[in-house]
Amino acid sequence: MATCWQGLWAYRSYLIVVLMPVLLLPLPILVPTKEAYCAYAIILMALYWCTEALPLAVTALFPIILYPMMGIMDASEVSIEYLRDTNILFFGGLLMAIAVEHWNLHKRIALQVLLIVGVRPALLMLGFMLVTAFLSMWISNTASSAMMVPIAHAVLEELYSVPRGKDIEEGSENPTFELQESGSQKEETTLDNGQVHPVPPAPSEPRAKQNQEQVRFTQGLSLCVCYAASIGGIATLTGTAPNLVLQGQMNTLFPKNPNVVNFVSWFSFAFPTMVILLVLAWLWLQILFLGFNFRKNFGIGSQEGEKERAAYRVIQLEHRLLGPMTFAEKAITVLFLTLVILWFTREPGFFLGWGNLAFSNEHGESMVSDGTVAIFIGIVLFIVPSKIPGLTQDPREPGRLKAPPAILDWKTVHEKLPWNVVFLLGGGYALAKGSEQSGLSQWLGNKLTPLQNVPPPAIAFILCLLVATFTECTSNVATNTLFLPILASMAQAICVHPLYVMIPCTLATSLAFMLPVATPPNAIVFSFGGLKVTDMARAGFLLNIIGVLVITLAINSWSFPIFNLYTFPSWAHSNTTASCRVSPENITTPTP
């Protein structure tokens, strides 16, 4: 019997893939309507995403098959959703991120900041959090964590002589969250975006006996990196995929909206939110792992010891090994700054941008999007040489001149670009479009009208808690993709600005702090060892609560003038929202 159960468990993914469609068949058979057909497709995709019986990107392709067969949408209409302008923005932003990573510019920035902040315990934690958060605003959370964790452990080696070996309960030997194959010579962490990032192997020598204070600081510094990576990603539209899911679904569900979610508006709202959450996370981790002795934490009144100087020399050595800035790094820095400036000045809203002035349509709106800018800079990266052009001869063919390679080449992009996330985003947009065209969104909205009696701030707070809990167990992109169409319908039904409920949901998907499997940065830190699941859960639980409170504060204060959340917008009207006019009942009042 035991062998039978073991066999069933080994083939659980196959059983889920085969049985789920069959078990859900009564829904479209007993209720032969488009709404039921679309609900069948969405529930099936949700179950596959939650169980990961199939790769997330493969599940995202289901609408191409199911929607045409069920008569919901034509295949050509579904396919268009997989390469919308938001996906183009994602692709262009990743080209810049790949260039930054490929030429080690992110490592130079990180080490320079650490040299400035020093190695005092509290300042060292702050330095690592600031660097990781800043990098996560522009490159993937996974890449920033994978780079910063080894640097953190190298500094800890010098501070406390802490080998990255066996601890009380190491993540690398935890049977529940095992991240690498046994017997492998090189550890690797496979992440939900399909990328495989190497984790440096742990030395085999026994760990020196440490006092409790050293162990706790090691744990705190490790958690600083993974938490800052998740927090930093919320600040920019391209920082993490759920932000782009929001923009794409807004344009899909509300095509008449005046590009209300763009790079400038999102940054204006999310950057202060990120800063507040980052500072509170730093204070919480400092109290939890360093205690309340702030004079000691900041090194006030104590002389710098030999170990502190040795740790500082490690950072200096790493920085010196990079050498002077290369021509490629300087060129990438200039192009990166150009990209950010063009994003901010394209259509800022409070003054006419270059998009309005030079490339406007008959209504004075910019025909150039943030995706256009990202692709333009991305193409330039394939043109600009990585070295100063000169009369360099090809060593293989003397006498023949050789041109320097460009900053980016397609082989590098092909290897590093997470193509599966492109399909995952597209699947979310197709899911939302099908929900609208089938009438499922309207049906859901009618069922949610009783919520009109609940105060909007209470709705936003409850939704944040719900999504923050849900995202601990599922992909943040999948979570956002499933919730946003439902929340959009609910907002229309109760006459609340759609962004008032959709933005908190989007931000809450980044609050995955409690479990190693919740997000790739958590998994990377846990695989290094030195952390128990209970350590991460204890620190992450209160940080989740802090995150929900910060999001609630943000959505009820400075989000109102940025997104004009005071009244129900005209572009969100539908057949079911005829009564949503400017009246006291549908004015969302911010909390004091």
XYZ file of C-alpha atoms in Angstrom:
592
model
C 0.000 0.000 0.000
C 2.818 2.361 0.903
C 4.484 1.694 -2.447
C 1.202 2.433 -4.223
C 0.816 5.795 -2.481
C 4.441 6.657 -3.237
C 3.825 5.890 -6.901
C 0.725 8.095 -6.983
C 2.651 10.925 -5.288
C 5.487 10.621 -7.794
C 2.998 11.009 -10.662
C 0.880 13.690 -8.953
C 1.572 16.293 -11.656
C 0.338 13.957 -14.390
C -2.762 13.079 -12.344
C -3.580 16.756 -11.772
C -3.148 17.591 -15.467
C -5.423 14.730 -16.536
C -8.057 14.759 -13.789
C -8.695 18.480 -13.324
C -10.258 19.127 -16.753
C -12.490 16.059 -16.282
C -13.612 16.968 -12.764
C -14.518 20.500 -13.876
C -16.501 19.387 -16.957
C -19.928 19.560 -15.216
C -19.635 23.359 -15.150
C -19.707 23.974 -18.937
C -21.997 20.976 -19.552
C -24.713 21.906 -17.039
C -24.441 25.655 -17.727
C -23.821 25.966 -21.497
C -23.141 29.706 -21.584
C -20.077 31.747 -22.536
C -19.741 32.896 -18.942
C -19.535 29.283 -17.731
C -17.092 28.351 -20.502
C -14.806 31.235 -19.549
C -15.117 30.369 -15.835
C -14.091 26.785 -16.687
C -10.951 28.033 -18.457
C -10.043 30.447 -15.641
C -10.590 27.899 -12.838
C -8.558 25.295 -14.728
C -5.692 27.751 -15.263
C -5.864 28.877 -11.625
C -5.558 25.276 -10.384
C -2.631 24.565 -12.704
C -0.911 27.781 -11.614
C -1.425 27.053 -7.905
C -0.249 23.429 -8.124
C 2.400 24.123 -10.816
C 1.458 20.807 -12.402
C 2.562 22.410 -15.665
C 5.131 25.200 -16.094
C 3.494 28.571 -15.468
C 4.157 29.785 -19.003
C 2.660 26.626 -20.532
C -0.542 27.107 -18.539
C -0.631 30.720 -19.774
C -1.021 29.426 -23.362
C -4.366 27.715 -22.615
C -6.543 30.667 -23.797
C -5.167 30.213 -27.341
C -6.708 26.726 -27.330
C -9.771 27.048 -25.099
C -11.210 30.448 -26.066
C -11.632 29.749 -29.814
C -12.936 26.208 -29.163
C -15.526 27.543 -26.713
C -16.594 30.385 -28.991
C -15.410 33.109 -26.608
C -12.862 34.826 -28.888
C -11.301 34.293 -32.314
C -7.813 32.786 -32.262
C -6.393 35.907 -33.930
C -7.883 38.130 -31.210
C -6.458 35.939 -28.446
C -2.993 35.829 -29.994
C -2.766 39.631 -30.146
C -2.982 39.746 -26.337
C 0.357 37.947 -26.039
C 2.360 40.820 -27.518
C 0.746 43.978 -26.247
C 2.569 47.253 -25.660
C 3.148 46.272 -22.011
C 5.005 43.140 -23.097
C 7.123 45.297 -25.399
C 7.934 47.555 -22.418
C 8.907 44.470 -20.390
C 11.140 43.206 -23.198
C 12.842 46.581 -23.708
C 13.418 47.064 -19.988
C 15.004 43.632 -19.758
C 17.425 44.464 -22.570
C 18.823 47.295 -20.441
C 18.881 45.064 -17.346
C 20.782 42.351 -19.240
C 23.353 44.892 -20.429
C 23.873 46.163 -16.861
C 24.348 42.606 -15.561
C 26.504 41.468 -18.478
C 29.083 44.219 -17.932
C 28.989 44.031 -14.097
C 27.833 47.607 -13.687
C 25.426 46.525 -10.929
C 28.296 45.037 -8.912
C 30.303 48.254 -9.194
C 27.335 50.278 -7.913
C 26.806 47.851 -5.011
C 30.422 47.846 -3.848
C 30.715 51.636 -4.137
C 27.693 52.146 -1.881
C 29.005 49.617 0.668
C 32.320 51.467 0.776
C 30.402 54.640 1.637
C 28.169 53.208 4.399
C 30.907 51.146 6.095
C 30.599 47.946 8.128
C 28.913 49.053 11.367
C 26.088 46.496 11.962
C 23.057 48.761 11.472
C 24.655 50.750 8.655
C 25.848 47.568 6.966
C 22.270 46.234 6.961
C 21.025 49.564 5.620
C 23.725 49.612 2.937
C 22.841 46.152 1.664
C 19.140 46.991 1.680
C 19.609 50.286 -0.184
C 21.807 48.710 -2.852
C 19.586 45.660 -3.344
C 16.407 47.750 -3.491
C 17.918 50.205 -5.988
C 19.149 47.398 -8.246
C 15.763 45.641 -8.041
C 14.108 48.778 -9.378
C 15.862 48.235 -12.716
C 17.006 44.595 -12.929
C 15.229 41.441 -11.794
C 14.787 40.788 -8.077
C 16.390 37.397 -8.629
C 19.552 38.765 -10.233
C 20.045 41.431 -7.562
C 19.693 38.830 -4.782
C 21.967 36.324 -6.502
C 24.681 38.989 -6.719
C 24.313 40.547 -3.258
C 24.086 37.388 -1.123
C 27.654 36.187 -1.885
C 28.986 39.687 -1.148
C 27.113 39.710 2.171
C 28.529 36.338 3.178
C 32.053 37.354 2.169
C 31.790 40.365 4.498
C 30.405 38.147 7.285
C 33.325 35.743 6.804
C 35.694 38.533 7.761
C 33.530 39.952 10.534
C 32.842 36.701 12.360
C 34.847 34.033 10.515
C 31.566 32.461 9.489
C 31.993 29.644 6.972
C 28.952 29.110 4.813
C 28.778 25.548 5.971
C 26.395 23.583 8.171
C 24.164 25.382 10.605
C 21.584 24.240 13.077
C 19.121 23.662 10.245
C 20.412 24.642 6.813
C 18.189 25.456 3.909
C 20.380 23.387 1.619
C 19.638 20.281 3.689
C 15.999 20.942 4.516
C 14.018 18.069 2.944
C 10.899 20.193 2.645
C 12.532 23.001 0.654
C 15.417 21.233 -1.095
C 16.663 23.484 -3.864
C 19.356 21.438 -5.583
C 19.895 17.889 -6.736
C 21.824 15.663 -4.378
C 25.372 14.900 -5.347
C 25.746 17.848 -7.665
C 29.113 19.554 -7.613
C 27.669 22.976 -8.353
C 24.535 24.141 -6.573
C 21.824 25.801 -8.620
C 18.547 27.419 -7.674
C 15.783 27.010 -10.257
C 13.321 29.867 -10.087
C 9.739 30.317 -11.192
C 10.727 32.517 -14.116
C 12.698 29.641 -15.633
C 16.132 31.119 -15.006
C 18.787 29.094 -13.236
C 21.123 31.061 -11.013
C 24.211 29.434 -9.549
C 24.633 29.393 -5.797
C 28.280 29.231 -4.702
C 29.112 25.888 -3.068
C 29.383 25.786 0.719
C 32.781 24.927 2.194
C 33.051 21.549 3.868
C 35.055 22.545 6.934
C 33.164 22.548 10.251
C 31.618 25.809 11.441
C 33.422 27.658 14.185
C 31.427 28.024 17.352
C 29.606 31.330 17.299
C 27.805 33.205 19.951
C 24.125 33.893 19.562
C 24.690 37.524 18.596
C 26.824 36.580 15.591
C 24.325 33.965 14.405
C 21.445 36.427 14.586
C 23.319 39.143 12.711
C 24.159 36.621 9.977
C 20.475 35.713 9.690
C 19.390 39.356 9.722
C 21.823 40.407 6.997
C 20.716 37.505 4.784
C 17.043 38.408 5.172
C 17.843 42.077 4.486
C 18.922 41.153 0.967
C 15.905 39.059 -0.053
C 13.353 41.401 1.542
C 14.935 44.506 -0.024
C 14.867 42.801 -3.434
C 11.105 42.240 -3.192
C 10.442 45.721 -1.792
C 12.622 47.540 -4.342
C 10.816 45.982 -7.291
C 7.564 47.796 -6.533
C 9.050 51.258 -7.136
C 9.129 51.205 -10.955
C 6.743 49.917 -13.580
C 9.369 47.522 -14.941
C 10.765 46.570 -11.514
C 8.611 43.457 -11.120
C 6.168 41.667 -13.402
C 2.939 42.256 -11.371
C 3.278 46.012 -12.000
C 3.197 45.367 -15.735
C 0.254 42.984 -15.288
C -1.662 45.896 -13.754
C -0.817 48.259 -16.612
C -1.661 45.661 -19.248
C -4.973 44.647 -17.685
C -5.970 48.281 -17.194
C -5.498 48.844 -20.926
C -7.330 45.599 -21.730
C -10.312 46.001 -19.401
C -10.590 49.790 -19.758
C -9.346 50.648 -23.270
C -10.687 54.204 -22.990
C -8.520 55.091 -19.994
C -6.078 57.947 -20.783
C -2.936 55.892 -20.088
C -3.468 56.543 -16.385
C -0.854 53.960 -15.341
C 2.445 54.979 -16.919
C 6.048 55.149 -15.769
C 5.740 58.614 -14.225
C 2.441 58.108 -12.385
C 3.501 54.713 -11.045
C 6.895 55.966 -9.871
C 5.329 59.014 -8.200
C 3.047 56.720 -6.200
C 5.166 53.612 -5.634
C 8.580 55.143 -4.889
C 7.500 56.828 -1.614
C 5.677 53.617 -0.690
C 8.844 51.629 -1.309
C 11.013 54.025 0.738
C 8.679 53.922 3.755
C 8.394 50.127 3.634
C 12.148 49.726 3.202
C 12.931 51.940 6.222
C 10.356 50.141 8.395
C 11.702 46.764 7.277
C 15.229 47.882 8.188
C 14.092 49.009 11.636
C 12.146 45.796 12.231
C 15.024 43.529 11.194
C 17.446 45.607 13.238
C 15.289 45.252 16.365
C 14.630 41.558 15.744
C 18.217 40.494 15.053
C 20.376 43.200 16.684
C 18.237 44.245 19.634
C 17.402 47.669 21.039
C 20.978 48.777 21.772
C 21.092 51.358 18.974
C 24.373 52.885 20.159
C 26.044 49.522 19.695
C 24.212 48.819 16.430
C 25.465 52.090 14.925
C 28.928 51.716 16.427
C 28.610 54.909 18.491
C 31.327 55.223 21.116
C 33.205 52.080 20.039
C 36.454 51.891 18.156
C 36.686 50.041 14.878
C 38.168 46.598 15.529
C 40.433 44.460 13.398
C 37.541 42.374 12.100
C 35.644 45.446 10.936
C 38.738 46.678 9.124
C 39.224 43.224 7.553
C 35.604 43.170 6.343
C 36.006 46.655 4.897
C 39.184 45.491 3.107
C 37.184 42.664 1.515
C 34.816 45.197 -0.030
C 37.748 47.353 -1.123
C 39.463 44.348 -2.706
C 36.326 43.342 -4.597
C 35.982 46.923 -5.829
C 39.634 47.095 -6.928
C 39.343 43.801 -8.800
C 36.729 45.400 -11.035
C 39.360 47.870 -12.246
C 38.519 51.275 -13.710
C 35.198 51.773 -15.491
C 35.319 50.409 -19.005
C 33.980 52.191 -22.070
C 31.036 49.747 -22.099
C 30.090 50.564 -18.503
C 30.237 54.293 -19.200
C 28.136 53.889 -22.348
C 25.540 51.811 -20.468
C 25.399 54.418 -17.695
C 24.717 57.178 -20.238
C 22.064 55.089 -22.041
C 20.437 54.091 -18.749
C 20.149 57.715 -17.622
C 18.828 58.648 -21.068
C 16.176 55.911 -20.809
C 15.004 57.103 -17.390
C 14.888 60.754 -18.482
C 12.913 59.874 -21.619
C 10.470 57.820 -19.554
C 9.916 60.662 -17.084
C 9.520 63.400 -19.696
C 7.502 61.557 -22.355
C 4.047 62.408 -21.004
C 4.413 63.526 -17.375
C 0.900 64.948 -17.089
C 1.711 68.137 -15.173
C 3.457 69.666 -18.229
C 3.632 68.856 -21.931
C 6.225 66.176 -22.557
C 8.270 65.526 -25.663
C 5.745 62.855 -26.679
C 2.920 65.410 -26.649
C 4.936 68.008 -28.518
C 6.654 65.954 -31.196
C 4.571 62.780 -31.650
C 0.987 63.657 -30.737
C -2.277 62.475 -32.287
C -5.285 64.641 -33.104
C -6.214 64.772 -29.392
C -2.760 65.948 -28.335
C -1.914 62.592 -26.727
C 1.498 61.015 -27.202
C 1.560 58.279 -29.845
C 4.901 57.128 -28.453
C 4.661 54.820 -25.434
C 7.095 53.810 -22.688
C 7.601 50.596 -24.662
C 8.705 52.599 -27.705
C 11.381 54.327 -25.629
C 12.582 51.040 -24.093
C 12.891 49.347 -27.480
C 14.708 52.365 -28.959
C 17.371 52.299 -26.224
C 17.468 48.506 -26.479
C 18.294 48.684 -30.187
C 20.994 51.279 -29.487
C 22.633 48.744 -27.131
C 23.098 46.432 -30.141
C 24.781 49.265 -32.096
C 27.108 51.014 -29.628
C 30.536 49.274 -29.493
C 31.797 47.919 -26.166
C 35.233 49.509 -26.740
C 36.401 52.782 -28.255
C 36.618 52.095 -31.987
C 40.178 52.112 -33.261
C 42.537 50.507 -35.743
C 42.646 47.131 -33.970
C 43.911 44.162 -35.974
C 42.274 40.742 -35.846
C 44.807 38.455 -34.064
C 43.617 35.481 -36.138
C 44.130 37.337 -39.405
C 47.043 39.809 -39.168
C 46.618 42.820 -41.394
C 42.831 42.738 -41.194
C 41.065 45.307 -39.021
C 38.611 44.035 -36.385
C 35.629 46.032 -35.126
C 34.909 45.824 -31.386
C 31.770 43.849 -30.414
C 28.607 45.724 -29.518
C 27.487 46.141 -25.916
C 24.776 43.524 -26.448
C 24.579 40.570 -28.811
C 21.627 38.295 -29.459
C 23.309 35.228 -27.952
C 23.579 36.969 -24.563
C 19.972 38.182 -24.754
C 18.720 34.733 -25.765
C 20.464 33.086 -22.801
C 19.473 35.613 -20.137
C 16.001 36.808 -21.143
C 13.167 35.021 -19.256
C 11.033 34.314 -22.301
C 8.499 32.355 -20.236
C 7.534 35.525 -18.319
C 6.585 37.148 -21.636
C 4.087 34.323 -22.254
C 2.911 34.449 -18.638
C 2.093 38.158 -18.963
C 0.371 37.544 -22.291
C -1.714 34.742 -20.811
C -2.913 37.097 -18.111
C -3.980 39.716 -20.644
C -5.791 37.058 -22.723
C -7.538 35.781 -19.599
C -8.756 39.292 -18.751
C -9.940 39.971 -22.315
C -11.845 36.686 -22.446
C -13.479 37.437 -19.105
C -14.704 40.757 -20.493
C -15.904 39.475 -23.879
C -17.699 36.427 -22.460
C -19.687 38.521 -19.991
C -18.129 36.804 -16.964
C -16.817 40.136 -15.643
C -20.307 41.649 -15.825
C -21.818 38.599 -14.083
C -19.237 38.808 -11.290
C -19.880 42.517 -10.912
C -23.608 41.935 -10.420
C -22.898 39.353 -7.711
C -20.557 41.698 -5.855
C -22.932 44.668 -5.587
C -23.689 43.979 -1.847
C -20.138 45.136 -1.116
C -21.298 48.679 -1.882
C -22.288 48.963 1.786
C -18.714 48.292 2.958
C -16.411 51.344 3.281
C -13.825 51.384 0.448
C -10.808 51.651 2.852
C -11.987 48.468 4.588
C -12.308 46.701 1.230
C -8.770 47.746 0.228
C -7.335 46.589 3.580
C -9.045 43.178 3.444
C -7.959 42.656 -0.159
C -4.336 43.436 0.770
C -4.402 40.836 3.538
C -6.020 38.257 1.260
C -3.584 38.733 -1.622
C -0.528 38.926 0.671
C -1.536 35.564 2.150
C -2.298 33.998 -1.233
C 0.995 35.085 -2.813
C 3.019 33.209 -0.162
C 2.043 29.962 -1.881
C 1.698 30.916 -5.557
C 3.547 32.954 -8.171
C 3.035 36.698 -7.707
C 2.354 37.135 -11.433
C -0.262 34.365 -11.440
C -1.861 35.769 -8.280
C -2.172 39.252 -9.769
C -3.414 37.876 -13.078
C -6.225 35.974 -11.358
C -7.330 38.723 -8.967
C -7.255 41.872 -11.119
C -10.158 41.086 -13.514
C -12.351 40.140 -10.538
C -11.429 43.318 -8.672
C -12.075 45.449 -11.764
C -15.575 43.983 -12.023
C -16.147 44.529 -8.308
C -15.053 48.178 -8.580
C -17.518 48.779 -11.424
C -20.288 47.079 -9.453
C -19.828 49.166 -6.305
C -18.923 52.396 -8.145
C -15.383 52.708 -6.790
C -12.423 53.823 -8.899
C -10.924 50.554 -10.281
C -7.381 51.556 -9.356
C -8.421 51.995 -5.721
C -8.683 48.201 -5.394
C -6.355 47.074 -8.200
C -3.247 48.952 -6.988
C -3.298 47.490 -3.435
C -3.700 44.022 -4.916
C -0.705 44.579 -7.194
C 1.535 45.872 -4.407
C 0.450 43.101 -2.025
C 1.715 40.426 -4.429
C 5.246 41.639 -3.627
C 4.752 41.020 0.109
C 5.984 37.422 -0.028
C 8.267 37.434 2.998
C 7.356 34.368 5.075
C 8.356 31.221 3.164
C 11.478 30.202 1.213
C 9.320 29.050 -1.719
C 7.291 32.280 -1.811
C 9.672 34.159 -4.115
C 13.050 33.499 -5.806
C 15.063 35.926 -3.592
C 13.819 34.060 -0.501
C 14.859 30.754 -2.051
C 18.348 32.028 -2.893
C 18.979 33.310 0.638
C 17.581 30.142 2.217
C 19.748 27.886 0.052
C 22.881 29.540 1.437
C 22.138 28.072 4.858
C 22.107 29.661 8.284
C 18.321 30.144 8.268
C 15.446 28.042 9.537
C 11.979 28.246 8.035
C 10.796 29.548 11.413
C 13.341 32.405 11.268
C 11.990 33.577 7.930
C 8.365 33.081 8.989
C 8.850 35.038 12.238
C 10.512 37.974 10.507
C 8.209 37.861 7.486
C 4.900 37.670 9.363
C 5.178 41.105 10.978
C 6.767 42.520 7.821
C 3.686 41.373 5.887
C 1.474 43.234 8.369
C 3.696 46.329 8.101
C 3.516 46.105 4.295
C -0.292 45.910 4.302
C -0.505 48.941 6.610
C 1.914 50.949 4.430
C -0.050 50.079 1.276
C -3.303 51.055 3.004
C -1.748 54.390 3.995
C -0.459 54.993 0.458
C -3.708 54.175 -1.336
C -5.694 56.411 1.023
C -3.386 59.425 0.829
C -0.991 60.423 -1.949
C -2.514 58.060 -4.525
C -5.631 60.272 -4.772
C -4.087 63.305 -6.529
C -1.750 61.117 -8.618
C -4.461 58.831 -10.082
C -7.469 61.130 -9.449
C -9.249 58.555 -7.300
C -11.782 61.031 -5.897
C -14.659 59.964 -8.187
C -15.654 57.076 -10.414
C -14.026 57.768 -13.829
C -16.022 58.082 -17.032
C -13.723 55.629 -18.868
C -14.743 52.836 -16.452
C -18.470 53.061 -17.195
C -20.218 50.001 -18.623
C -23.800 48.795 -18.987
C -23.853 47.843 -15.306
C -22.462 51.160 -14.080
C -25.118 53.504 -15.444
C -25.905 54.655 -11.910
C -22.244 55.415 -11.114
C -22.382 59.170 -11.363
C -20.747 61.798 -9.213
C -22.660 61.428 -5.975
C -21.741 61.161 -2.294
C -22.118 57.377 -2.469
C -19.415 56.806 -5.069
C -16.821 59.287 -3.868
C -13.912 57.469 -2.316
C -12.843 59.432 0.739
C -9.270 58.949 1.948
C -8.779 58.056 5.564
C -7.295 60.773 7.770
